[in-house]
mmCIF file of C-alpha atoms in Angstrom:
data_model
loop_
_atom_site.group_PDB
_atom_site.id
_atom_site.type_symbol
_atom_site.label_atom_id
_atom_site.label_comp_id
_atom_site.label_asym_id
_atom_site.label_seq_id
_atom_site.Cartn_x
_atom_site.Cartn_y
_atom_site.Cartn_z
ATOM 1 C CA MET A 1040 0.000 0.000 0.000
ATOM 2 C CA GLU A 1041 1.326 3.412 -0.878
ATOM 3 C CA SER A 1042 2.298 5.701 1.946
ATOM 4 C CA ALA A 1043 0.123 8.753 2.359
ATOM 5 C CA ASP A 1044 1.360 12.318 2.412
ATOM 6 C CA PHE A 1045 -0.195 13.657 5.586
ATOM 7 C CA SER A 1046 2.066 16.676 6.049
ATOM 8 C CA PRO A 1047 0.438 19.706 7.709
ATOM 9 C CA THR A 1048 0.830 21.784 4.545
ATOM 10 C CA SER A 1049 -1.045 19.321 2.372
ATOM 11 C CA VAL A 1050 -3.794 19.126 4.979
ATOM 12 C CA LEU A 1051 -4.398 22.811 5.454
ATOM 13 C CA TYR A 1052 -3.846 24.114 1.961
ATOM 14 C CA SER A 1053 -4.988 21.337 -0.369
ATOM 15 C CA PRO A 1054 -7.994 22.136 -2.606
ATOM 16 C CA PRO A 1055 -11.221 21.388 -0.730
ATOM 17 C CA GLY A 1056 -13.024 18.233 -1.777
ATOM 18 C CA ALA A 1057 -16.618 17.098 -1.508
ATOM 19 C CA ILE A 1058 -17.510 16.843 2.176
ATOM 20 C CA PRO A 1059 -20.369 14.488 3.076
ATOM 21 C CA ASP A 1060 -23.252 16.050 4.966
ATOM 22 C CA ARG A 1061 -22.783 15.853 8.710
ATOM 23 C CA VAL A 1062 -25.274 13.524 10.379
ATOM 24 C CA GLU A 1063 -27.633 14.974 12.957
ATOM 25 C CA MET A 1064 -27.797 12.633 15.944
ATOM 26 C CA ALA A 1065 -31.166 13.669 17.374
ATOM 27 C CA PRO A 1066 -32.856 10.370 18.359
ATOM 28 C CA PRO A 1067 -36.000 9.493 16.378
ATOM 29 C CA SER A 1068 -39.278 8.933 18.166
ATOM 30 C CA PRO A 1069 -39.953 5.334 19.262
ATOM 31 C CA ALA A 1070 -42.695 4.985 16.685
ATOM 32 C CA ARG A 1071 -40.326 5.826 13.849
ATOM 33 C CA CYS A 1072 -37.727 3.333 15.056
ATOM 34 C CA MET A 1073 -39.834 0.461 13.816
ATOM 35 C CA GLU A 1074 -39.703 -0.379 10.139
ATOM 36 C CA GLY A 1075 -42.990 0.437 8.405
ATOM 37 C CA SER A 1076 -44.356 2.599 11.230
ATOM 38 C CA SER A 1077 -46.238 5.677 10.166
ATOM 39 C CA SER A 1078 -44.939 9.160 10.798
ATOM 40 C CA ASP A 1079 -46.656 11.683 13.002
ATOM 41 C CA ASP A 1080 -47.564 13.984 10.140
ATOM 42 C CA GLY A 1081 -49.034 11.817 7.455
ATOM 43 C CA GLY A 1082 -48.414 8.119 7.743
ATOM 44 C CA ASP A 1083 -45.482 7.917 5.321
ATOM 45 C CA ALA A 1084 -43.363 4.834 5.752
ATOM 46 C CA TYR A 1085 -40.151 5.470 7.637
ATOM 47 C CA GLU A 1086 -37.049 5.522 5.479
ATOM 48 C CA PRO A 1087 -33.647 5.256 7.170
ATOM 49 C CA GLN A 1088 -31.356 8.253 6.758
ATOM 50 C CA ASP A 1089 -28.148 8.002 4.780
ATOM 51 C CA ASN A 1090 -25.534 7.178 7.404
ATOM 52 C CA THR A 1091 -22.549 7.314 5.060
ATOM 53 C CA HIS A 1092 -19.443 8.086 7.137
ATOM 54 C CA SER A 1093 -21.628 8.813 10.189
ATOM 55 C CA TYR A 1094 -19.615 6.427 12.359
ATOM 56 C CA VAL A 1095 -16.371 8.173 11.456
ATOM 57 C CA GLN A 1096 -17.815 11.651 11.947
ATOM 58 C CA ILE A 1097 -19.189 10.774 15.380
ATOM 59 C CA ALA A 1098 -15.899 9.134 16.373
ATOM 60 C CA ILE A 1099 -13.996 12.235 15.260
ATOM 61 C CA GLU A 1100 -16.255 14.542 17.267
ATOM 62 C CA VAL A 1101 -15.809 12.392 20.384
ATOM 63 C CA THR A 1102 -12.085 11.691 20.038
ATOM 64 C CA PHE A 1103 -10.989 15.091 18.702
ATOM 65 C CA PRO A 1104 -13.204 17.748 20.323
ATOM 66 C CA ASN A 1105 -12.994 21.488 19.650
ATOM 67 C CA LEU A 1106 -11.555 21.227 16.144
ATOM 68 C CA ASP A 1107 -11.536 24.231 13.865
ATOM 69 C CA GLN A 1108 -14.246 23.712 11.233
ATOM 70 C CA ALA A 1109 -11.984 24.617 8.310
ATOM 71 C CA PHE A 1110 -9.370 22.104 9.451
ATOM 72 C CA LEU A 1111 -12.039 19.469 10.135
ATOM 73 C CA ASP A 1112 -13.558 19.749 6.663
ATOM 74 C CA ASP A 1113 -10.226 19.883 4.865
ATOM 75 C CA ALA A 1114 -8.687 17.005 6.831
ATOM 76 C CA PHE A 1115 -11.783 14.837 6.393
ATOM 77 C CA ALA A 1116 -11.796 15.475 2.649
ATOM 78 C CA HIS A 1117 -8.087 14.675 2.448
ATOM 79 C CA ALA A 1118 -8.608 11.404 4.345
ATOM 80 C CA LEU A 1119 -11.509 10.494 2.042
ATOM 81 C CA ARG A 1120 -9.439 11.085 -1.076
ATOM 82 C CA TRP A 1121 -6.574 9.045 0.336
ATOM 83 C CA GLN A 1122 -8.893 6.130 1.137
ATOM 84 C CA GLU A 1123 -10.372 6.187 -2.355
ATOM 85 C CA GLU A 1124 -6.880 5.893 -3.833
ATOM 86 C CA ASN A 1125 -5.660 3.088 -1.546
ATOM 87 C CA PRO A 1126 -6.961 -0.429 -0.856
ATOM 88 C CA ILE A 1127 -8.229 -1.468 2.556
ATOM 89 C CA ASP A 1128 -5.374 -2.358 4.884
ATOM 90 C CA PRO A 1129 -6.023 -5.828 6.385
ATOM 91 C CA THR A 1130 -4.911 -4.542 9.796
ATOM 92 C CA PHE A 1131 -8.181 -2.563 10.003
ATOM 93 C CA GLN A 1132 -11.590 -4.091 10.580
ATOM 94 C CA ASP A 1133 -13.261 -2.128 7.796
ATOM 95 C CA LYS A 1134 -12.954 1.005 5.683
ATOM 96 C CA ASP A 1135 -14.457 3.199 8.420
ATOM 97 C CA ASP A 1136 -11.674 2.275 10.830
ATOM 98 C CA GLN A 1137 -9.093 2.973 8.141
ATOM 99 C CA LEU A 1138 -10.697 6.338 7.367
ATOM 100 C CA LEU A 1139 -10.633 7.255 11.057
ATOM 101 C CA ALA A 1140 -6.960 6.251 11.264
ATOM 102 C CA ALA A 1141 -6.173 8.412 8.233
ATOM 103 C CA PHE A 1142 -7.879 11.407 9.850
ATOM 104 C CA ALA A 1143 -6.027 10.774 13.118
ATOM 105 C CA SER A 1144 -2.713 10.704 11.244
ATOM 106 C CA ILE A 1145 -3.484 14.128 9.774
ATOM 107 C CA PHE A 1146 -4.407 15.466 13.213
ATOM 108 C CA TYR A 1147 -1.201 14.153 14.791
ATOM 109 C CA ARG A 1148 0.940 15.831 12.123
ATOM 110 C CA THR A 1149 -0.767 19.224 12.389
ATOM 111 C CA PRO A 1150 0.068 21.762 15.133
ATOM 112 C CA LEU A 1151 -2.813 22.339 17.538
ATOM 113 C CA SER A 1152 -2.528 26.052 16.819
ATOM 114 C CA GLN A 1153 -3.761 25.247 13.292
ATOM 115 C CA SER A 1154 -6.293 22.507 14.059
ATOM 116 C CA THR A 1155 -8.186 23.536 17.207
ATOM 117 C CA LEU A 1156 -10.417 26.436 18.179
ATOM 118 C CA PRO A 1157 -8.624 29.090 20.248
ATOM 119 C CA GLY A 1158 -9.861 29.475 23.798
ATOM 120 C CA GLN A 1159 -11.415 25.984 23.945
ATOM 121 C CA GLY A 1160 -8.514 24.266 25.707
ATOM 122 C CA LEU A 1161 -7.022 25.288 29.027
ATOM 123 C CA PRO A 1162 -8.916 27.919 31.023
ATOM 124 C CA PRO A 1163 -7.389 31.404 30.845
ATOM 125 C CA PHE A 1164 -4.375 32.021 33.091
ATOM 126 C CA SER A 1165 -3.969 28.319 33.912
ATOM 127 C CA ASP A 1166 -0.230 28.878 34.278
ATOM 128 C CA ALA A 1167 -0.624 31.638 36.865
ATOM 129 C CA ALA A 1168 0.957 31.000 40.258
ATOM 130 C CA THR A 1169 -2.477 31.203 41.894
ATOM 131 C CA ALA A 1170 -4.183 28.760 39.495
ATOM 132 C CA CYS A 1171 -5.471 25.623 41.252
ATOM 133 C CA LEU A 1172 -8.114 23.597 39.415
ATOM 134 C CA LYS A 1173 -9.051 20.221 37.988
ATOM 135 C CA ILE A 1174 -9.381 19.753 34.229
ATOM 136 C CA ARG A 1175 -11.901 17.038 33.394
ATOM 137 C CA GLY A 1176 -11.218 17.038 29.665
ATOM 138 C CA PRO A 1177 -10.771 15.305 27.400
ATOM 139 C CA LEU A 1178 -8.169 17.810 26.270
ATOM 140 C CA TRP A 1179 -5.519 17.403 23.593
ATOM 141 C CA MET A 1180 -2.133 18.907 24.425
ATOM 142 C CA GLU A 1181 0.985 19.147 22.275
ATOM 143 C CA VAL A 1182 4.547 18.579 23.474
ATOM 144 C CA VAL A 1183 6.655 21.733 23.233
ATOM 145 C CA SER A 1184 9.630 20.277 25.104
ATOM 146 C CA ILE A 1185 10.413 17.258 27.266
ATOM 147 C CA ASP A 1186 13.098 16.808 29.884
ATOM 148 C CA ASP A 1187 13.934 14.539 32.820
ATOM 149 C CA LEU A 1188 14.522 16.495 36.006
ATOM 150 C CA GLY A 1189 15.674 13.419 37.908
ATOM 151 C CA VAL A 1190 18.658 12.826 35.628
ATOM 152 C CA SER A 1191 21.711 15.029 35.208
ATOM 153 C CA ALA A 1192 21.687 17.115 32.049
ATOM 154 C CA PHE A 1193 25.246 15.921 31.403
ATOM 155 C CA GLN A 1194 24.080 12.300 31.460
ATOM 156 C CA LEU A 1195 21.189 13.062 29.106
ATOM 157 C CA GLU A 1196 23.536 14.850 26.722
ATOM 158 C CA ARG A 1197 25.965 11.927 26.799
ATOM 159 C CA VAL A 1198 23.194 9.495 25.833
ATOM 160 C CA ARG A 1199 22.005 11.842 23.087
ATOM 161 C CA LEU A 1200 25.493 11.988 21.589
ATOM 162 C CA GLU A 1201 25.826 8.195 21.825
ATOM 163 C CA ARG A 1202 22.552 7.782 19.954
ATOM 164 C CA ARG A 1203 23.610 10.187 17.215
ATOM 165 C CA ARG A 1204 26.994 8.480 16.888
ATOM 166 C CA TYR A 1205 25.270 5.091 16.664
ATOM 167 C CA ILE A 1206 23.002 6.348 13.879
ATOM 168 C CA LEU A 1207 25.830 8.121 12.060
ATOM 169 C CA ASP A 1208 27.923 4.949 11.978
ATOM 170 C CA ARG A 1209 25.110 2.989 10.354
ATOM 171 C CA VAL A 1210 24.167 5.738 7.926
ATOM 172 C CA SER A 1211 27.814 6.107 6.893
ATOM 173 C CA GLN A 1212 28.078 2.368 6.324
ATOM 174 C CA ALA A 1213 24.900 2.417 4.236
ATOM 175 C CA ALA A 1214 26.262 5.330 2.190
ATOM 176 C CA ARG A 1215 29.451 3.408 1.430
ATOM 177 C CA GLU A 1216 27.310 0.495 0.275
ATOM 178 C CA ARG A 1217 25.016 2.858 -1.668
ATOM 179 C CA LYS A 1218 22.074 1.562 0.292
ATOM 180 C CA VAL A 1219 18.879 3.341 1.326
ATOM 181 C CA PHE A 1220 17.205 2.273 4.549
ATOM 182 C CA SER A 1221 13.665 0.992 4.318
ATOM 183 C CA ARG A 1222 11.105 1.999 6.933
ATOM 184 C CA ASP A 1223 11.492 -1.364 8.683
ATOM 185 C CA GLU A 1224 15.284 -1.056 8.719
ATOM 186 C CA SER A 1225 15.065 2.444 10.189
ATOM 187 C CA ALA A 1226 12.697 1.149 12.868
ATOM 188 C CA ALA A 1227 15.121 -1.674 13.659
ATOM 189 C CA ILE A 1228 17.957 0.820 14.125
ATOM 190 C CA ARG A 1229 15.833 2.961 16.427
ATOM 191 C CA ALA A 1230 14.929 -0.103 18.488
ATOM 192 C CA THR A 1231 18.615 -0.765 19.220
ATOM 193 C CA LEU A 1232 19.582 2.809 20.141
ATOM 194 C CA PRO A 1233 21.016 3.453 23.617
ATOM 195 C CA LYS A 1234 18.189 4.188 26.043
ATOM 196 C CA TYR A 1235 17.779 7.338 28.072
ATOM 197 C CA PRO A 1236 17.601 6.904 31.857
ATOM 198 C CA ARG A 1237 14.166 7.578 33.329
ATOM 199 C CA LYS A 1238 13.338 9.300 36.604
ATOM 200 C CA THR A 1239 10.848 12.202 36.551
ATOM 201 C CA LEU A 1240 9.733 13.791 33.301
ATOM 202 C CA GLN A 1241 8.923 17.454 32.908
ATOM 203 C CA LEU A 1242 7.000 18.502 29.816
ATOM 204 C CA ARG A 1243 6.091 21.849 28.359
ATOM 205 C CA LEU A 1244 2.628 21.450 26.831
ATOM 206 C CA THR A 1245 0.393 23.670 24.725
ATOM 207 C CA ASP A 1246 -3.277 23.516 23.806
ATOM 208 C CA GLY A 1247 -2.525 25.549 20.698
ATOM 209 C CA SER A 1248 -3.046 28.894 22.438
ATOM 210 C CA GLN A 1249 -1.316 28.807 25.818
ATOM 211 C CA GLU A 1250 1.474 26.752 27.351
ATOM 212 C CA ILE A 1251 1.934 25.146 30.750
ATOM 213 C CA ASP A 1252 4.615 23.126 32.547
ATOM 214 C CA ALA A 1253 3.628 19.560 33.427
ATOM 215 C CA PHE A 1254 5.251 16.980 35.701
ATOM 216 C CA GLU A 1255 4.709 13.235 35.847
ATOM 217 C CA ILE A 1256 3.746 11.843 39.253
ATOM 218 C CA ASN A 1257 2.781 8.448 40.691
ATOM 219 C CA GLY A 1258 4.829 6.449 38.223
ATOM 220 C CA PRO A 1259 6.022 6.685 34.618
ATOM 221 C CA LEU A 1260 3.522 7.948 32.070
ATOM 222 C CA PRO A 1261 2.615 5.284 29.483
ATOM 223 C CA HIS A 1262 4.044 5.669 25.969
ATOM 224 C CA ILE A 1263 5.840 8.898 26.917
ATOM 225 C CA SER A 1264 9.620 8.941 27.263
ATOM 226 C CA LEU A 1265 12.728 10.652 25.959
ATOM 227 C CA ASP A 1266 13.229 7.631 23.697
ATOM 228 C CA GLU A 1267 9.939 7.859 21.812
ATOM 229 C CA THR A 1268 8.300 11.241 22.493
ATOM 230 C CA PHE A 1269 9.325 14.277 20.482
ATOM 231 C CA ILE A 1270 8.278 17.860 20.029
ATOM 232 C CA GLY A 1271 4.895 17.921 18.303
ATOM 233 C CA HIS A 1272 3.537 14.720 19.853
ATOM 234 C CA LYS A 1273 -0.105 14.931 20.950
ATOM 235 C CA ILE A 1274 -1.347 13.763 24.357
ATOM 236 C CA ARG A 1275 -5.030 13.381 25.254
ATOM 237 C CA LEU A 1276 -5.502 14.167 28.940
ATOM 238 C CA GLU A 1277 -8.414 13.609 31.302
ATOM 239 C CA ASN A 1278 -9.055 14.482 34.965
ATOM 240 C CA PHE A 1279 -5.698 16.061 35.769
ATOM 241 C CA HIS A 1280 -4.901 18.763 38.304
ATOM 242 C CA ILE A 1281 -3.239 22.147 37.989
ATOM 243 C CA ILE A 1282 -1.663 23.360 41.220
ATOM 244 C CA SER A 1283 0.031 26.754 41.451
ATOM 245 C CA GLY A 1284 0.076 26.999 37.674
ATOM 246 C CA LYS A 1285 1.734 23.596 37.121
ATOM 247 C CA ALA A 1286 0.014 20.511 35.704
ATOM 248 C CA TYR A 1287 0.577 17.197 37.476
ATOM 249 C CA ILE A 1288 -0.015 14.176 35.268
ATOM 250 C CA MET A 1289 -0.563 10.638 36.534
ATOM 251 C CA PRO A 1290 -0.602 7.514 34.334
ATOM 252 C CA CYS A 1291 -4.393 7.317 34.697
ATOM 253 C CA ASN A 1292 -4.707 10.812 33.170
ATOM 254 C CA ILE A 1293 -3.271 9.667 29.824
ATOM 255 C CA ALA A 1294 -6.122 8.683 27.516
ATOM 256 C CA GLU A 1295 -4.202 8.574 24.243
ATOM 257 C CA VAL A 1296 -0.814 9.465 22.778
ATOM 258 C CA GLY A 1297 -0.201 10.057 19.088
ATOM 259 C CA GLY A 1298 2.374 11.472 16.766
ATOM 260 C CA PRO A 1299 3.880 11.196 13.311
ATOM 261 C CA PRO A 1300 6.036 8.157 12.520
ATOM 262 C CA PRO A 1301 9.465 8.660 14.145
ATOM 263 C CA GLU A 1302 12.354 9.665 11.961
ATOM 264 C CA LEU A 1303 15.669 7.870 12.138
ATOM 265 C CA TRP A 1304 17.396 10.885 13.638
ATOM 266 C CA ASP A 1305 16.549 12.025 17.143
ATOM 267 C CA GLY A 1306 14.006 14.763 17.528
ATOM 268 C CA MET A 1307 14.782 17.719 19.764
ATOM 269 C CA HIS A 1308 13.767 16.817 23.300
ATOM 270 C CA THR A 1309 14.365 19.965 25.272
ATOM 271 C CA VAL A 1310 15.410 23.554 24.770
ATOM 272 C CA THR A 1311 16.924 23.964 28.249
ATOM 273 C CA LEU A 1312 19.565 21.209 28.381
ATOM 274 C CA HIS A 1313 22.629 23.456 28.189
ATOM 275 C CA THR A 1314 21.077 25.902 30.654
ATOM 276 C CA ARG A 1315 20.598 22.991 33.049
ATOM 277 C CA MET A 1316 24.265 22.055 32.650
ATOM 278 C CA GLU A 1317 25.345 25.523 33.723
ATOM 279 C CA ARG A 1318 23.021 25.407 36.735
ATOM 280 C CA GLU A 1319 24.266 21.973 37.758
ATOM 281 C CA VAL A 1320 27.885 23.141 37.728
ATOM 282 C CA GLN A 1321 26.965 26.214 39.771
ATOM 283 C CA LEU A 1322 24.964 24.118 42.222
ATOM 284 C CA CYS A 1323 27.825 21.642 42.665
ATOM 285 C CA GLN A 1324 30.132 24.517 43.538
ATOM 286 C CA GLU A 1325 27.688 25.975 46.063
ATOM 287 C CA LEU A 1326 26.933 22.625 47.714
ATOM 288 C CA GLY A 1327 30.494 21.350 47.559
ATOM 289 C CA VAL A 1328 29.522 18.026 45.956
ATOM 290 C CA ASP A 1329 30.591 16.150 42.853
ATOM 291 C CA LEU A 1330 28.372 16.097 39.800
ATOM 292 C CA GLN A 1331 27.705 12.376 40.192
ATOM 293 C CA ASP A 1332 26.395 13.020 43.720
ATOM 294 C CA LEU A 1333 24.203 15.959 42.770
ATOM 295 C CA TYR A 1334 21.111 13.818 42.215
ATOM 296 C CA ASP A 1335 21.543 11.864 45.429
ATOM 297 C CA LEU A 1336 18.615 13.295 47.386
ATOM 298 C CA SER A 1337 20.086 12.264 50.728
ATOM 299 C CA GLY A 1338 23.027 14.552 49.998
ATOM 300 C CA LEU A 1339 20.902 17.458 48.839
ATOM 301 C CA TRP A 1340 18.506 17.781 51.765
ATOM 302 C CA GLY A 1341 21.029 19.099 54.237
ATOM 303 C CA PRO A 1342 22.063 22.526 55.493
ATOM 304 C CA ASN A 1343 22.009 23.915 51.940
ATOM 305 C CA ARG A 1344 18.439 22.883 51.063
ATOM 306 C CA GLU A 1345 17.348 26.523 50.739
ATOM 307 C CA THR A 1346 20.030 27.064 48.110
ATOM 308 C CA THR A 1347 18.968 23.857 46.361
ATOM 309 C CA ALA A 1348 15.330 24.931 46.247
ATOM 310 C CA GLN A 1349 16.259 27.949 44.144
ATOM 311 C CA TYR A 1350 17.142 25.616 41.288
#
């Protein structure tokens, strides 16, 4: 099956296609639910409405709330055209499931600032120091940056360089052999990359209009890590808390995670790594500890804890 071009540009600026009429979901009266029953206004036999694509449209409205209408129409038309040009993938139950997957792929590749209605995500001033509230959701958020506060920035940078060196060695070998990696071969290389250590993730998230810092609590978040989550990934959150302008995310708050297929090369994880390195060096000097001992909590919570709290 041919791969689809679901880039954000082709979604937002492709010529509009024929969009099927949206299905009104008002429930019919009990009398009209029975085949052959007469209507209230004249006894005409009941004829079922055309439910073409109704399942997909309802699923989109439930799974992807608060979409901009222009994006919704254009993305749906693009997914329809793609499905008409490609056979049914046997991994899907039917064509409706494949159409929904095609729409989801477009959504994952498009920035929320271009796909969602402004002002329909986080409440205003959610990042204020006085903001304390619970967000029921569901709410789609986009990863702006991701970091691990429980691991030294120097250690994260060392792993990043090891991963890039690992990839470069294999790409250089393929170039000498005049070979182009297939998608499966690229995935196999990514699966064998050195792994990042995992302690406590910090994410910078946006709803397309405003940003907020988020921290994982009560265990690792499913399908979110420095190894597989990159800038632009989408996370569907439910029932999470904002305390003092910071979001605290538990594993049970993650309803869905989606993003474009990973590239062979690492995505950018964080924009603050080198700043963290400078702070770690300064903190080591102030506390009089070695860098390898900096993340030993038993060594931090001593006489200098007030200095530590500033960082």
